[in-house]
Tab-separated table of C-alpha atoms and ligand atoms in Angstrom:
chain	number	residue	atom	x	y	z
A	95	UNK	CA	85.855	-154.389	-5.392
A	96	UNK	CA	88.719	-156.181	-6.867
A	97	UNK	CA	91.344	-154.990	-4.508
A	98	UNK	CA	93.124	-158.289	-4.636
A	99	UNK	CA	92.447	-161.249	-7.350
A	100	UNK	CA	93.008	-164.652	-6.805
A	101	UNK	CA	93.636	-166.495	-10.048
A	102	UNK	CA	91.953	-170.291	-10.285
A	103	UNK	CA	94.102	-171.648	-12.983
A	104	UNK	CA	97.339	-172.444	-14.068
A	105	UNK	CA	99.590	-172.370	-17.164
A	106	UNK	CA	99.421	-170.018	-19.988
A	107	UNK	CA	95.925	-168.488	-18.970
A	108	UNK	CA	96.999	-167.974	-15.380
A	109	UNK	CA	99.923	-165.936	-16.665
A	110	UNK	CA	97.727	-164.036	-19.073
A	111	UNK	CA	95.336	-163.111	-16.359
A	112	UNK	CA	98.206	-162.075	-13.829
A	113	UNK	CA	99.786	-159.728	-16.637
A	114	UNK	CA	96.376	-158.113	-17.130
A	115	UNK	CA	95.853	-157.527	-13.377
A	116	UNK	CA	99.299	-156.302	-13.002
A	117	UNK	CA	98.580	-153.611	-15.684
A	118	UNK	CA	95.844	-152.405	-13.593
A	119	UNK	CA	97.862	-152.390	-10.385
A	120	UNK	CA	95.564	-155.135	-8.855
A	121	UNK	CA	97.559	-157.506	-6.457
A	122	UNK	CA	97.466	-161.093	-7.405
A	123	UNK	CA	97.194	-164.236	-5.592
A	124	UNK	CA	98.195	-167.828	-7.234
A	125	UNK	CA	96.857	-170.771	-6.206
A	126	UNK	CA	98.723	-173.898	-7.381
A	127	UNK	CA	98.907	-177.795	-6.965
A	128	UNK	CA	101.850	-179.711	-5.655
A	129	UNK	CA	102.850	-180.581	-9.209
A	130	UNK	CA	102.780	-176.693	-9.966
A	131	UNK	CA	104.930	-174.888	-7.679
A	132	UNK	CA	107.225	-173.994	-10.607
A	133	UNK	CA	104.942	-172.304	-12.830
A	134	UNK	CA	105.845	-168.968	-14.248
A	135	UNK	CA	102.817	-166.965	-12.749
A	136	UNK	CA	103.133	-168.787	-9.219
A	137	UNK	CA	106.885	-167.152	-9.153
A	138	UNK	CA	105.363	-163.600	-10.378
A	139	UNK	CA	102.331	-163.238	-8.307
A	140	UNK	CA	102.426	-161.028	-5.106
A	141	UNK	CA	101.217	-164.259	-3.073
A	142	UNK	CA	101.040	-167.735	-3.798
A	143	UNK	CA	99.137	-170.755	-2.029
A	144	UNK	CA	99.292	-174.323	-2.530
A	145	UNK	CA	95.705	-175.692	-2.498
A	146	UNK	CA	96.432	-179.437	-2.932
A	147	UNK	CA	97.998	-182.355	-4.677
A	148	UNK	CA	98.253	-182.623	-8.254
A	149	UNK	CA	95.066	-184.393	-8.860
A	150	UNK	CA	93.076	-181.316	-10.267
A	151	UNK	CA	89.714	-182.877	-8.637
A	152	UNK	CA	91.538	-182.128	-5.242
A	153	UNK	CA	93.137	-178.710	-6.263
A	154	UNK	CA	92.052	-176.507	-9.246
A	155	UNK	CA	88.596	-177.885	-8.843
A	156	UNK	CA	88.594	-177.820	-5.254
A	157	UNK	CA	85.863	-175.290	-4.406
A	158	UNK	CA	86.407	-175.353	-0.559
A	159	UNK	CA	90.125	-174.960	-1.162
A	160	UNK	CA	89.959	-171.997	-3.230
A	161	UNK	CA	87.425	-170.050	-1.348
A	162	UNK	CA	89.749	-170.748	1.874
A	163	UNK	CA	92.571	-169.213	-0.202
A	164	UNK	CA	90.343	-166.201	-0.829
A	165	UNK	CA	89.675	-165.759	2.913
A	166	UNK	CA	93.315	-166.463	3.792
A	167	UNK	CA	94.833	-164.287	1.433
A	168	UNK	CA	92.098	-161.363	1.603
A	169	UNK	CA	91.577	-161.530	-2.177
A	170	UNK	CA	88.103	-160.088	-3.010
A	171	UNK	CA	87.815	-161.280	-6.611
A	172	UNK	CA	88.461	-164.338	-8.381
A	173	UNK	CA	89.160	-164.980	-12.299
A	174	UNK	CA	88.635	-168.636	-13.066
A	175	UNK	CA	90.324	-168.482	-16.590
A	176	UNK	CA	88.872	-171.510	-19.013
A	177	UNK	CA	88.545	-174.851	-17.940
A	178	UNK	CA	88.531	-176.012	-14.378
A	179	UNK	CA	85.813	-174.180	-12.353
A	180	UNK	CA	85.355	-171.493	-15.089
A	181	UNK	CA	81.874	-172.624	-15.884
A	182	UNK	CA	80.948	-174.258	-12.742
A	183	UNK	CA	77.582	-172.492	-11.575
A	184	UNK	CA	78.100	-174.011	-8.072
A	185	UNK	CA	81.578	-172.391	-7.809
A	186	UNK	CA	80.299	-168.900	-8.924
A	187	UNK	CA	77.538	-169.170	-6.680
A	188	UNK	CA	79.643	-169.822	-3.762
A	189	UNK	CA	81.984	-167.014	-4.750
A	190	UNK	CA	78.808	-164.708	-5.020
A	191	UNK	CA	77.569	-165.899	-1.605
A	192	UNK	CA	80.876	-165.478	0.111
A	193	UNK	CA	80.670	-161.683	-0.829
A	194	UNK	CA	83.432	-162.000	-3.518
A	195	UNK	CA	83.516	-160.836	-6.982
A	196	UNK	CA	83.465	-163.726	-9.598
A	197	UNK	CA	85.035	-162.451	-12.908
A	198	UNK	CA	82.451	-163.754	-15.272
A	199	UNK	CA	78.531	-163.511	-15.534
A	200	UNK	CA	76.201	-164.446	-12.859
A	201	UNK	CA	75.793	-167.843	-11.647
A	202	UNK	CA	72.353	-168.300	-12.823
A	203	UNK	CA	73.533	-167.446	-16.217
A	204	UNK	CA	76.389	-169.959	-16.267
A	205	UNK	CA	73.821	-172.570	-14.985
A	206	UNK	CA	71.513	-172.038	-17.728
A	207	UNK	CA	74.044	-171.619	-20.553
A	208	UNK	CA	76.331	-174.647	-19.112
A	209	UNK	CA	73.426	-177.116	-19.856
A	210	UNK	CA	73.112	-177.141	-23.556
A	211	UNK	CA	69.361	-178.221	-23.356
A	212	UNK	CA	68.514	-175.191	-21.614
A	213	UNK	CA	70.972	-173.048	-23.620
A	214	UNK	CA	69.415	-174.348	-26.633
A	215	UNK	CA	65.973	-173.477	-25.343
A	216	UNK	CA	67.261	-170.070	-24.569
A	217	UNK	CA	68.512	-169.529	-27.961
A	218	UNK	CA	65.665	-170.582	-29.595
A	219	UNK	CA	63.446	-168.515	-27.554
A	220	UNK	CA	65.771	-165.397	-28.091
A	221	UNK	CA	65.510	-165.536	-31.822
A	222	UNK	CA	69.223	-167.497	-32.332
A	223	UNK	CA	68.989	-170.089	-35.185
A	224	UNK	CA	69.521	-173.531	-33.608
A	225	UNK	CA	70.636	-176.941	-34.881
A	226	UNK	CA	67.198	-178.973	-35.502
A	227	UNK	CA	67.116	-181.473	-32.769
A	228	UNK	CA	65.262	-183.157	-29.842
A	229	UNK	CA	63.412	-180.454	-27.939
A	230	UNK	CA	65.202	-180.951	-24.661
A	231	UNK	CA	66.658	-184.355	-23.565
A	232	UNK	CA	65.864	-187.622	-25.601
A	233	UNK	CA	62.603	-189.075	-24.867
A	234	UNK	CA	61.266	-192.748	-24.170
A	235	UNK	CA	60.769	-192.739	-27.965
A	236	UNK	CA	63.890	-191.630	-29.420
A	237	UNK	CA	63.245	-193.273	-32.877
A	238	UNK	CA	60.280	-190.833	-33.366
A	239	UNK	CA	62.547	-187.928	-32.679
A	240	UNK	CA	65.412	-189.206	-34.840
A	241	UNK	CA	63.322	-190.205	-37.746
A	242	UNK	CA	61.889	-186.790	-37.929
A	243	UNK	CA	65.409	-185.471	-38.181
A	244	UNK	CA	66.854	-187.990	-40.544
A	245	UNK	CA	69.996	-189.637	-40.205
A	246	UNK	CA	72.882	-189.009	-39.423
A	247	UNK	CA	72.306	-187.521	-35.957
A	248	UNK	CA	74.640	-186.664	-33.077
A	249	UNK	CA	73.831	-187.653	-29.491
A	250	UNK	CA	75.450	-184.948	-27.128
A	251	UNK	CA	75.663	-184.991	-23.250
A	252	UNK	CA	73.875	-181.834	-21.944
A	253	UNK	CA	76.631	-181.049	-19.589
A	254	UNK	CA	79.211	-182.140	-21.992
A	255	UNK	CA	82.519	-179.931	-22.740
A	256	UNK	CA	86.081	-180.130	-24.272
A	257	UNK	CA	84.719	-182.051	-27.390
A	258	UNK	CA	83.531	-185.160	-25.274
A	259	UNK	CA	80.336	-186.867	-24.703
A	260	UNK	CA	79.423	-186.877	-28.389
A	261	UNK	CA	78.441	-189.688	-30.532
A	262	UNK	CA	77.170	-189.817	-34.211
A	263	UNK	CA	74.514	-192.297	-35.203
A	264	UNK	CA	74.349	-193.225	-38.901
A	265	UNK	CA	71.552	-195.748	-38.829
A	266	UNK	CA	68.291	-196.621	-36.882
A	267	UNK	CA	69.738	-199.933	-35.761
A	268	UNK	CA	72.316	-198.080	-33.741
A	269	UNK	CA	70.273	-195.591	-32.089
A	270	UNK	CA	69.460	-197.073	-28.557
A	271	UNK	CA	72.697	-198.498	-28.209
A	272	UNK	CA	74.459	-195.158	-28.831
A	273	UNK	CA	71.975	-193.150	-26.546
A	274	UNK	CA	72.860	-195.713	-23.667
A	275	UNK	CA	76.562	-195.553	-24.189
A	276	UNK	CA	76.423	-191.636	-24.534
A	277	UNK	CA	74.429	-191.621	-21.149
A	278	UNK	CA	76.766	-193.844	-19.487
A	279	UNK	CA	79.860	-191.739	-20.624
A	280	UNK	CA	78.311	-188.400	-19.739
A	281	UNK	CA	77.114	-189.751	-16.270
A	282	UNK	CA	80.912	-190.536	-15.616
A	283	UNK	CA	82.445	-187.656	-17.110
A	284	UNK	CA	80.178	-184.911	-16.022
A	285	UNK	CA	78.101	-186.473	-13.368
A	286	UNK	CA	75.021	-185.837	-15.544
A	287	UNK	CA	73.621	-188.551	-17.725
A	288	UNK	CA	71.261	-186.152	-19.746
A	289	UNK	CA	71.846	-186.450	-23.503
A	290	UNK	CA	69.874	-184.860	-26.526
A	291	UNK	CA	70.013	-185.215	-30.154
A	292	UNK	CA	70.604	-182.981	-33.021
A	293	UNK	CA	70.766	-183.332	-36.665
A	294	UNK	CA	74.575	-184.086	-37.649
A	295	UNK	CA	75.644	-181.413	-40.174
A	296	UNK	CA	77.829	-182.969	-42.686
A	297	UNK	CA	80.281	-180.281	-43.704
A	298	UNK	CA	79.947	-177.215	-41.602
A	299	UNK	CA	82.368	-174.767	-40.324
A	300	UNK	CA	82.675	-173.645	-36.542
A	301	UNK	CA	82.198	-169.834	-36.579
A	302	UNK	CA	82.040	-168.055	-33.169
A	303	UNK	CA	81.021	-164.597	-31.964
A	304	UNK	CA	82.800	-162.855	-29.189
A	305	UNK	CA	80.569	-160.608	-26.921
A	306	UNK	CA	81.503	-158.354	-24.074
A	307	UNK	CA	79.003	-156.788	-21.680
A	308	UNK	CA	79.221	-154.508	-18.614
A	309	UNK	CA	77.059	-154.410	-15.705
A	310	UNK	CA	75.333	-151.139	-17.105
A	311	UNK	CA	73.526	-152.876	-19.871
A	312	UNK	CA	76.400	-152.104	-22.556
A	313	UNK	CA	76.637	-154.926	-24.968
A	314	UNK	CA	79.287	-155.304	-27.668
A	315	UNK	CA	80.235	-157.685	-30.159
A	316	UNK	CA	83.918	-158.033	-30.987
A	317	UNK	CA	83.431	-159.807	-34.282
A	318	UNK	CA	83.882	-163.372	-35.217
A	319	UNK	CA	86.344	-166.238	-35.350
A	320	UNK	CA	86.893	-169.466	-37.351
A	321	UNK	CA	87.792	-172.595	-35.373
A	322	UNK	CA	86.968	-175.188	-37.970
A	323	UNK	CA	90.395	-176.717	-37.861
A	324	UNK	CA	89.670	-179.496	-35.233
A	325	UNK	CA	90.824	-182.670	-34.018
A	326	UNK	CA	88.461	-184.817	-32.118
A	327	UNK	CA	86.089	-181.834	-31.782
A	328	UNK	CA	88.889	-179.707	-30.345
A	329	UNK	CA	90.133	-176.769	-31.849
A	330	UNK	CA	93.760	-176.813	-33.431
A	331	UNK	CA	93.928	-173.308	-35.135
A	332	UNK	CA	91.779	-170.422	-34.711
A	333	UNK	CA	91.495	-167.200	-36.808
A	334	UNK	CA	89.785	-163.687	-36.796
A	335	UNK	CA	87.953	-162.558	-38.643
A	336	UNK	CA	86.240	-165.663	-40.034
A	337	UNK	CA	87.038	-166.231	-43.543
A	338	UNK	CA	84.678	-165.265	-46.387
A	339	UNK	CA	81.226	-164.537	-44.399
A	340	UNK	CA	79.192	-162.054	-46.332
A	341	UNK	CA	78.784	-158.691	-44.577
A	342	UNK	CA	74.913	-159.080	-44.481
A	343	UNK	CA	74.932	-162.631	-42.803
A	344	UNK	CA	77.627	-161.296	-40.570
A	345	UNK	CA	75.688	-158.374	-39.287
A	346	UNK	CA	72.724	-160.309	-38.604
A	347	UNK	CA	74.143	-162.950	-36.507
A	348	UNK	CA	75.947	-160.230	-34.483
A	349	UNK	CA	72.719	-158.032	-33.928
A	350	UNK	CA	71.185	-161.483	-32.839
A	351	UNK	CA	73.921	-162.340	-30.426
A	352	UNK	CA	73.672	-159.036	-28.888
A	353	UNK	CA	70.083	-159.197	-28.294
A	354	UNK	CA	70.502	-162.634	-26.561
A	355	UNK	CA	72.948	-161.118	-24.221
A	356	UNK	CA	70.683	-158.324	-23.352
A	357	UNK	CA	67.850	-160.537	-22.772
A	358	UNK	CA	70.361	-162.779	-20.550
A	359	UNK	CA	71.551	-159.853	-18.699
A	360	UNK	CA	74.865	-160.967	-19.527
A	361	UNK	CA	78.012	-159.553	-18.006
A	362	UNK	CA	81.843	-159.921	-19.025
A	363	UNK	CA	83.324	-161.714	-22.084
A	364	UNK	CA	81.398	-164.550	-23.681
A	365	UNK	CA	81.333	-166.550	-26.828
A	366	UNK	CA	78.224	-167.734	-28.954
A	367	UNK	CA	79.392	-171.024	-31.003
A	368	UNK	CA	77.806	-171.622	-34.109
A	369	UNK	CA	78.032	-174.158	-36.871
A	370	UNK	CA	77.749	-172.596	-40.472
A	371	UNK	CA	76.667	-174.308	-43.306
A	372	UNK	CA	75.165	-173.171	-46.726
A	373	UNK	CA	75.050	-169.638	-45.728
A	374	UNK	CA	73.153	-170.460	-42.303
A	375	UNK	CA	74.361	-170.331	-38.741
A	376	UNK	CA	73.151	-173.010	-36.101
A	377	UNK	CA	73.780	-172.179	-32.483
A	378	UNK	CA	75.525	-175.109	-30.563
A	379	UNK	CA	76.598	-173.465	-27.104
A	380	UNK	CA	77.586	-170.396	-25.395
A	381	UNK	CA	80.716	-170.345	-23.410
A	382	UNK	CA	80.449	-168.285	-20.429
A	383	UNK	CA	84.124	-167.490	-19.965
A	384	UNK	CA	87.327	-166.080	-21.675
A	385	UNK	CA	88.321	-168.623	-24.508
A	386	UNK	CA	91.575	-170.107	-25.369
A	387	UNK	CA	91.434	-168.270	-28.867
A	388	UNK	CA	90.959	-164.824	-27.404
A	389	UNK	CA	94.066	-163.488	-28.594
A	390	UNK	CA	93.108	-163.361	-32.194
A	391	UNK	CA	90.127	-161.147	-31.546
A	392	UNK	CA	92.401	-159.016	-29.298
A	393	UNK	CA	95.022	-158.991	-32.398
A	394	UNK	CA	92.376	-157.588	-34.640
A	395	UNK	CA	90.244	-155.229	-32.416
A	396	UNK	CA	93.446	-154.172	-30.384
A	397	UNK	CA	91.335	-154.532	-27.314
A	398	UNK	CA	92.577	-156.450	-24.028
A	399	UNK	CA	89.865	-158.695	-23.264
A	400	UNK	CA	91.013	-160.096	-19.936
A	401	UNK	CA	91.750	-156.408	-18.723
A	402	UNK	CA	88.103	-155.426	-19.778
A	403	UNK	CA	86.928	-158.477	-17.856
A	404	UNK	CA	88.559	-157.060	-14.696
A	405	UNK	CA	87.196	-153.517	-15.266
A	406	UNK	CA	84.100	-155.018	-15.877
A	407	UNK	CA	83.939	-156.948	-12.655
A	408	UNK	CA	85.138	-153.708	-10.830
A	409	UNK	CA	81.840	-152.248	-12.135
A	410	UNK	CA	83.407	-149.886	-14.607
A	411	UNK	CA	81.194	-149.039	-17.534
A	412	UNK	CA	82.710	-149.945	-21.078
A	413	UNK	CA	84.130	-146.559	-22.423
A	414	UNK	CA	83.855	-147.991	-26.122
A	415	UNK	CA	80.747	-147.990	-28.042
A	416	UNK	CA	80.023	-150.767	-31.142
A	417	UNK	CA	81.380	-148.090	-33.597
A	418	UNK	CA	84.580	-147.865	-31.781
A	419	UNK	CA	85.154	-151.560	-32.348
A	420	UNK	CA	87.284	-151.928	-35.697
A	421	UNK	CA	88.247	-155.114	-37.006
A	422	UNK	CA	91.730	-154.395	-38.493
A	423	UNK	CA	93.926	-157.110	-40.328
A	424	UNK	CA	93.828	-160.744	-39.747
A	425	UNK	CA	94.973	-162.960	-36.839
A	426	UNK	CA	95.741	-166.547	-36.891
A	427	UNK	CA	96.640	-168.771	-33.616
A	428	UNK	CA	98.239	-172.275	-33.433
A	429	UNK	CA	97.921	-174.138	-30.326
A	430	UNK	CA	101.243	-175.870	-29.386
A	431	UNK	CA	100.739	-178.887	-27.085
A	432	UNK	CA	103.414	-181.137	-25.399
A	433	UNK	CA	102.513	-184.015	-27.490
A	434	UNK	CA	103.841	-186.050	-30.299
A	435	UNK	CA	103.110	-184.662	-33.858
A	436	UNK	CA	102.490	-188.112	-35.144
A	437	UNK	CA	100.810	-189.915	-32.368
A	438	UNK	CA	99.342	-187.081	-30.401
A	439	UNK	CA	100.506	-188.925	-27.225
A	440	UNK	CA	101.237	-186.316	-24.357
A	441	UNK	CA	104.924	-185.617	-23.801
A	442	UNK	CA	105.329	-184.301	-20.260
A	443	UNK	CA	108.994	-183.692	-18.999
A	444	UNK	CA	111.690	-181.108	-18.778
A	445	UNK	CA	112.104	-178.471	-21.204
A	446	UNK	CA	115.826	-178.296	-22.207
A	447	UNK	CA	116.023	-175.387	-24.436
A	448	UNK	CA	113.109	-173.098	-25.648
A	449	UNK	CA	113.450	-170.402	-27.989
A	450	UNK	CA	110.129	-168.142	-28.489
A	451	UNK	CA	109.704	-166.462	-32.052
A	452	UNK	CA	109.390	-162.797	-31.968
A	453	UNK	CA	109.491	-159.737	-34.395
A	454	UNK	CA	106.699	-157.827	-35.839
A	455	UNK	CA	103.171	-159.038	-35.413
A	456	UNK	CA	104.109	-162.077	-33.209
A	457	UNK	CA	102.650	-162.737	-29.957
A	458	UNK	CA	103.609	-165.891	-27.852
A	459	UNK	CA	101.406	-166.671	-24.915
A	460	UNK	CA	103.294	-169.301	-22.920
A	461	UNK	CA	104.320	-170.217	-19.362
A	462	UNK	CA	107.430	-172.211	-20.701
A	463	UNK	CA	110.898	-171.407	-19.724
A	464	UNK	CA	114.167	-173.429	-19.866
A	465	UNK	CA	114.243	-176.367	-17.000
A	466	UNK	CA	110.488	-175.844	-16.317
A	467	UNK	CA	109.156	-179.501	-16.157
A	468	UNK	CA	105.704	-179.871	-17.927
A	469	UNK	CA	103.669	-181.953	-15.433
A	470	UNK	CA	101.693	-185.067	-16.908
A	471	UNK	CA	98.417	-184.038	-14.978
A	472	UNK	CA	96.998	-181.549	-16.867
A	473	UNK	CA	96.011	-180.286	-20.395
A	474	UNK	CA	99.076	-180.268	-22.608
A	475	UNK	CA	98.792	-176.861	-24.118
A	476	UNK	CA	102.148	-175.079	-23.820
A	477	UNK	CA	101.863	-172.113	-25.978
A	478	UNK	CA	99.792	-170.265	-28.183
A	479	UNK	CA	101.462	-168.570	-31.294
A	480	UNK	CA	99.388	-165.589	-32.756
A	481	UNK	CA	100.276	-163.704	-35.746
A	482	UNK	CA	98.592	-160.511	-37.009
A	483	UNK	CA	99.073	-158.909	-40.307
A	484	UNK	CA	96.993	-156.568	-42.497
A	485	UNK	CA	95.490	-159.536	-44.262
A	486	UNK	CA	95.129	-162.964	-44.258
A	487	UNK	CA	97.956	-164.383	-46.324
A	488	UNK	CA	100.312	-161.967	-44.683
A	489	UNK	CA	99.208	-163.265	-41.123
A	490	UNK	CA	99.677	-166.948	-42.410
A	491	UNK	CA	103.000	-166.199	-43.860
A	492	UNK	CA	104.027	-164.639	-40.701
A	493	UNK	CA	102.969	-167.578	-38.789
A	494	UNK	CA	104.801	-169.943	-41.115
A	495	UNK	CA	108.029	-167.862	-40.280
A	496	UNK	CA	107.317	-167.801	-36.581
A	497	UNK	CA	106.942	-171.411	-36.446
A	498	UNK	CA	110.065	-172.124	-38.351
A	499	UNK	CA	111.904	-170.021	-35.564
A	500	UNK	CA	110.313	-171.513	-32.577
A	501	UNK	CA	112.350	-174.049	-30.892
A	502	UNK	CA	111.548	-176.419	-27.936
A	503	UNK	CA	113.725	-179.424	-26.987
A	504	UNK	CA	113.452	-181.977	-24.031
A	505	UNK	CA	109.592	-182.627	-24.823
A	506	UNK	CA	107.858	-183.669	-27.840
A	507	UNK	CA	105.363	-180.897	-29.430
A	508	UNK	CA	103.052	-180.675	-32.155
A	509	UNK	CA	105.018	-177.968	-33.695
A	510	UNK	CA	105.755	-179.879	-36.709
A	511	UNK	CA	102.049	-180.690	-37.430
A	512	UNK	CA	101.425	-177.027	-37.257
A	513	UNK	CA	104.345	-176.268	-39.619
A	514	UNK	CA	102.681	-178.425	-42.215
A	515	UNK	CA	99.272	-177.331	-41.635
A	516	UNK	CA	99.917	-173.787	-41.986
A	517	UNK	CA	101.107	-174.450	-45.454
A	518	UNK	CA	98.286	-176.736	-46.568
A	519	UNK	CA	97.063	-175.422	-49.801
A	520	UNK	CA	93.243	-175.730	-48.540
A	521	UNK	CA	94.161	-173.947	-45.449
A	522	UNK	CA	95.799	-171.321	-47.594
A	523	UNK	CA	92.658	-170.678	-49.666
A	524	UNK	CA	90.496	-170.687	-46.462
A	525	UNK	CA	87.172	-171.909	-45.252
A	526	UNK	CA	87.887	-175.505	-44.645
A	527	UNK	CA	84.961	-177.175	-42.641
A	528	UNK	CA	85.300	-179.130	-39.247
A	529	UNK	CA	86.230	-182.559	-40.758
A	530	UNK	CA	88.883	-181.300	-42.838
A	531	UNK	CA	91.888	-182.270	-40.420
A	532	UNK	CA	90.717	-185.459	-39.403
A	533	UNK	CA	90.146	-186.383	-42.906
A	534	UNK	CA	93.568	-185.267	-43.757
A	535	UNK	CA	95.057	-187.425	-41.258
A	536	UNK	CA	93.156	-190.438	-42.278
A	537	UNK	CA	94.240	-189.919	-45.917
A	538	UNK	CA	97.881	-189.341	-44.928
A	539	UNK	CA	97.730	-192.621	-42.929
A	540	UNK	CA	96.594	-194.537	-45.963
A	541	UNK	CA	99.268	-193.096	-48.208
B	176	ADP	P1	81.896	-178.950	-26.591
B	176	ADP	O1	81.280	-178.125	-25.455
B	176	ADP	O2	82.487	-180.164	-26.141
B	176	ADP	O3	83.155	-178.153	-27.284
B	176	ADP	P2	80.160	-178.395	-28.788
B	176	ADP	O4	78.649	-178.387	-28.904
B	176	ADP	O5	80.718	-176.781	-28.794
B	176	ADP	O6	80.691	-179.104	-27.784
B	176	ADP	O7	80.766	-179.102	-30.237
B	176	ADP	C1	82.122	-179.122	-30.382
B	176	ADP	C2	82.203	-179.436	-31.899
B	176	ADP	O8	81.557	-180.750	-32.093
B	176	ADP	C3	81.667	-178.575	-32.849
B	176	ADP	O9	82.619	-177.487	-33.147
B	176	ADP	C4	81.523	-179.467	-33.991
B	176	ADP	O10	82.993	-179.706	-34.731
B	176	ADP	C5	81.140	-180.801	-33.481
B	176	ADP	N1	79.795	-180.877	-33.432
B	176	ADP	C6	78.878	-180.488	-32.337
B	176	ADP	N2	77.398	-180.534	-32.911
B	176	ADP	C7	77.668	-180.920	-34.294
B	176	ADP	C8	76.329	-181.312	-35.151
B	176	ADP	N3	75.284	-181.089	-34.793
B	176	ADP	N4	76.754	-181.557	-36.277
B	176	ADP	C9	78.088	-181.664	-36.818
B	176	ADP	N5	79.091	-181.339	-35.859
B	176	ADP	C10	78.883	-181.058	-34.630
């Protein structure tokens, strides 16, 4: 299996997957929308097929078009990347039923973990600590549930993702209206209006655990990441390992994630996401795919996660054991977007001059090149700058240097925001909570 791999994604992650496949000598098929014929991986793939118009619902999310591209090209496996169809159980099922290999876990696992209500139930049953909340969807008597939890609470869409479909409620009188609004939004955005409620934690950090499992019951954890620097519940800077977590707490949560994976019969790379407050972990969700921030883990473990995903999909047994996974040094990643640093408005358009930083310990995952036109239709991520060094402060100083060196003209980017953030005294100290960035922006606007 995996004699030819179709890459069902675009941008930097499609290029990342293509590079891994090339190293394994697996021929590649790129699929692209009409807006994306100039993407770097489309030019580099062995074959490329246009699967539809710029609207992603009709191209990157178009299951029949992607299955047809597999049949047409003779690809026998598909890597979904992140976003788009990566956590769509119907897609994974269709791939499985067509006799192809889906690079990821089984469709049934994606289905269960993709619904946050069933994922939380699974987490609870398998011994992972969860955020106190409604057992399942909100009931007809939400006041009883909310009063028991105590305000503030957060209403979340069961099928939500990408930081959308969440609403914080501070007072009893706003509860019913907030539930209705979130239900409407969830129905429109995710085709599922089920919502549930959770205690809203006031100053948690976002800590996640990377896992990797093969088809032979071998499960590893690859350490943790801190992704607390967020704007609108979207990660902006990520690092590995998480700063200042006591070793006993760390070991305990890693063990719990591994047993949960074994219970799930989990296969491929995955991430357990937690909020972390006052020494306690609270499971919020599992991502059953490769994540944007996987390079920080690669940088400190020396492992190539995407290549390992492909090897696992081919049925190979993991050659490394848990003791072989050694976390060395520290890595930090900045997500560079084509957007204005002050207004956060997307800034598509033609890249005039692009200079990527280099030097020791610097990794750039980007599909940019001079004269490339960033289309307006998709996520605005254009580059990830990842720096590794022997300790956190050296990694941070290296990133500060790399960001200074990076140059993009023709489009606006959030490089300036990152240049400031990386020098922020509280970031330098480490351990900021998930509200830090939003609060900082608010304060700056008032000054
Ligand atoms: P998504 O799937 O959209 O990423 P998550 O459930 O992973 O949604 O939550 C995303 C972010 O929202 C978290 O990293 C955190 O910042 C915030 N969040 C989610 N649940 C809570 C909660 N119970 N209390 C406080 N913040 C929360």
